[in-house]
Amino acid sequence: MNFLNKLAAVGLAVLLASPALAETQTISQAGKKFSERKITVKVGDTVTFLNDDETTHNVHSATDGHVFDLGAQAPGESLSHTFDTVGDVKVRCAIHPKMKVTVQVVE
Ligand SMILES: [Cu+2]
């Protein structure tokens, strides 16, 4: 094997060993409902919460170890959260208690 072939082999090995790129999933909130009841994401993935409704929403979670609050979200606005820790995260809207989605974060 000459030098260039070795270099190519090493490059390929590095490429194959690199982790998959983080993904983004989108959940919409039309009609005061999350478009999903439960989704599964991988650690490091981002979920975008799109407010395609006609009212303000406030996506947040009070789940131990996963607390976050995206704050008041006007119609038309998109806000994102990256899930960094394994677990079942119960996501709610602070304004509309019936809005619930569980984000299951896996390795
Ligand atoms: Cu809401």
Short mmCIF file of C-alpha atoms and ligand atoms in Angstrom, two decimals:
data_model
loop_
_atom_site.label_atom_id
_atom_site.label_comp_id
_atom_site.label_asym_id
_atom_site.label_seq_id
_atom_site.Cartn_x
_atom_site.Cartn_y
_atom_site.Cartn_z
CA MET A 1 0.00 0.00 0.00
CA ASN A 2 1.51 3.33 -0.97
CA PHE A 3 1.29 6.46 1.13
CA LEU A 4 -1.71 7.96 -0.65
CA ASN A 5 -3.72 4.76 -0.30
CA LYS A 6 -2.89 4.63 3.41
CA LEU A 7 -3.99 8.25 3.78
CA ALA A 8 -7.28 7.46 2.01
CA ALA A 9 -7.85 4.43 4.25
CA VAL A 10 -7.28 6.48 7.40
CA GLY A 11 -9.59 9.24 6.11
CA LEU A 12 -12.34 6.70 5.45
CA ALA A 13 -11.93 5.16 8.91
CA VAL A 14 -12.27 8.60 10.54
CA LEU A 15 -15.35 9.34 8.45
CA LEU A 16 -17.01 6.05 9.41
CA ALA A 17 -16.20 6.53 13.10
CA SER A 18 -17.69 10.03 13.39
CA PRO A 19 -21.04 10.20 15.16
CA ALA A 20 -24.19 10.77 13.12
CA LEU A 21 -25.10 14.40 12.69
CA ALA A 22 -27.62 15.74 15.18
CA GLU A 23 -31.11 15.98 13.80
CA THR A 24 -33.95 18.44 14.16
CA GLN A 25 -37.61 17.50 14.45
CA THR A 26 -40.45 20.00 14.36
CA ILE A 27 -43.60 20.00 16.48
CA SER A 28 -46.39 22.42 15.62
CA GLN A 29 -49.00 23.87 17.95
CA ALA A 30 -52.01 24.67 15.74
CA GLY A 31 -55.38 24.56 17.50
CA LYS A 32 -53.77 24.62 20.98
CA LYS A 33 -52.39 21.11 20.45
CA PHE A 34 -48.90 19.75 20.02
CA SER A 35 -48.81 17.88 16.71
CA GLU A 36 -47.31 14.84 18.49
CA ARG A 37 -48.08 13.20 21.82
CA LYS A 38 -44.73 11.46 22.07
CA ILE A 39 -41.55 11.63 20.03
CA THR A 40 -38.19 9.95 20.38
CA VAL A 41 -34.97 11.86 19.80
CA LYS A 42 -31.30 11.10 20.31
CA VAL A 43 -29.11 12.93 22.83
CA GLY A 44 -27.97 16.16 21.15
CA ASP A 45 -30.96 16.39 18.85
CA THR A 46 -32.94 19.60 18.62
CA VAL A 47 -36.71 19.96 18.59
CA THR A 48 -38.19 23.04 16.97
CA PHE A 49 -41.53 24.15 18.37
CA LEU A 50 -43.39 26.08 15.71
CA ASN A 51 -46.25 28.31 16.79
CA ASP A 52 -48.51 27.96 13.76
CA ASP A 53 -51.49 28.89 15.92
CA GLU A 54 -53.34 32.17 16.37
CA THR A 55 -52.55 32.47 20.07
CA THR A 56 -49.40 32.86 22.20
CA HIS A 57 -47.88 29.67 23.61
CA ASN A 58 -45.12 29.04 26.17
CA VAL A 59 -43.30 25.74 25.76
CA HIS A 60 -41.49 24.54 28.87
CA SER A 61 -40.63 21.51 30.96
CA ALA A 62 -40.50 21.05 34.72
CA THR A 63 -39.18 17.49 34.47
CA ASP A 64 -36.33 16.92 36.97
CA GLY A 65 -32.97 17.28 35.22
CA HIS A 66 -34.56 18.57 32.01
CA VAL A 67 -36.00 21.94 33.09
CA PHE A 68 -36.25 24.54 30.33
CA ASP A 69 -38.55 27.40 29.38
CA LEU A 70 -38.77 28.85 25.88
CA GLY A 71 -40.84 31.80 27.16
CA ALA A 72 -43.78 33.52 25.50
CA GLN A 73 -43.99 32.56 21.84
CA ALA A 74 -46.01 34.73 19.49
CA PRO A 75 -47.93 33.28 16.53
CA GLY A 76 -45.60 32.61 13.62
CA GLU A 77 -42.54 32.25 15.85
CA SER A 78 -40.28 29.17 15.92
CA LEU A 79 -38.24 28.34 19.03
CA SER A 80 -35.90 25.38 19.55
CA HIS A 81 -34.55 23.32 22.40
CA THR A 82 -31.66 20.85 22.30
CA PHE A 83 -32.11 17.72 24.44
CA ASP A 84 -28.74 16.85 26.02
CA THR A 85 -29.71 14.29 28.65
CA VAL A 86 -31.30 10.83 28.40
CA GLY A 87 -34.80 10.56 29.85
CA ASP A 88 -38.51 11.14 29.33
CA VAL A 89 -39.10 14.89 29.22
CA LYS A 90 -42.67 16.05 29.80
CA VAL A 91 -43.11 19.17 27.73
CA ARG A 92 -46.07 21.47 28.40
CA CYS A 93 -47.48 24.83 27.47
CA ALA A 94 -47.56 27.18 30.48
CA ILE A 95 -50.65 28.93 29.11
CA HIS A 96 -52.71 25.89 27.99
CA PRO A 97 -52.44 23.05 30.55
CA LYS A 98 -53.99 20.51 28.15
CA MET A 99 -51.05 20.80 25.76
CA LYS A 100 -48.66 17.92 26.49
CA VAL A 101 -45.95 16.09 24.59
CA THR A 102 -43.37 13.67 25.90
CA VAL A 103 -39.92 13.83 24.38
CA GLN A 104 -38.12 10.54 24.96
CA VAL A 105 -34.38 11.18 24.76
CA VAL A 106 -32.28 8.08 24.05
CA GLU A 107 -28.57 7.34 23.57
CU CU B 1 -50.27 27.13 24.56
#
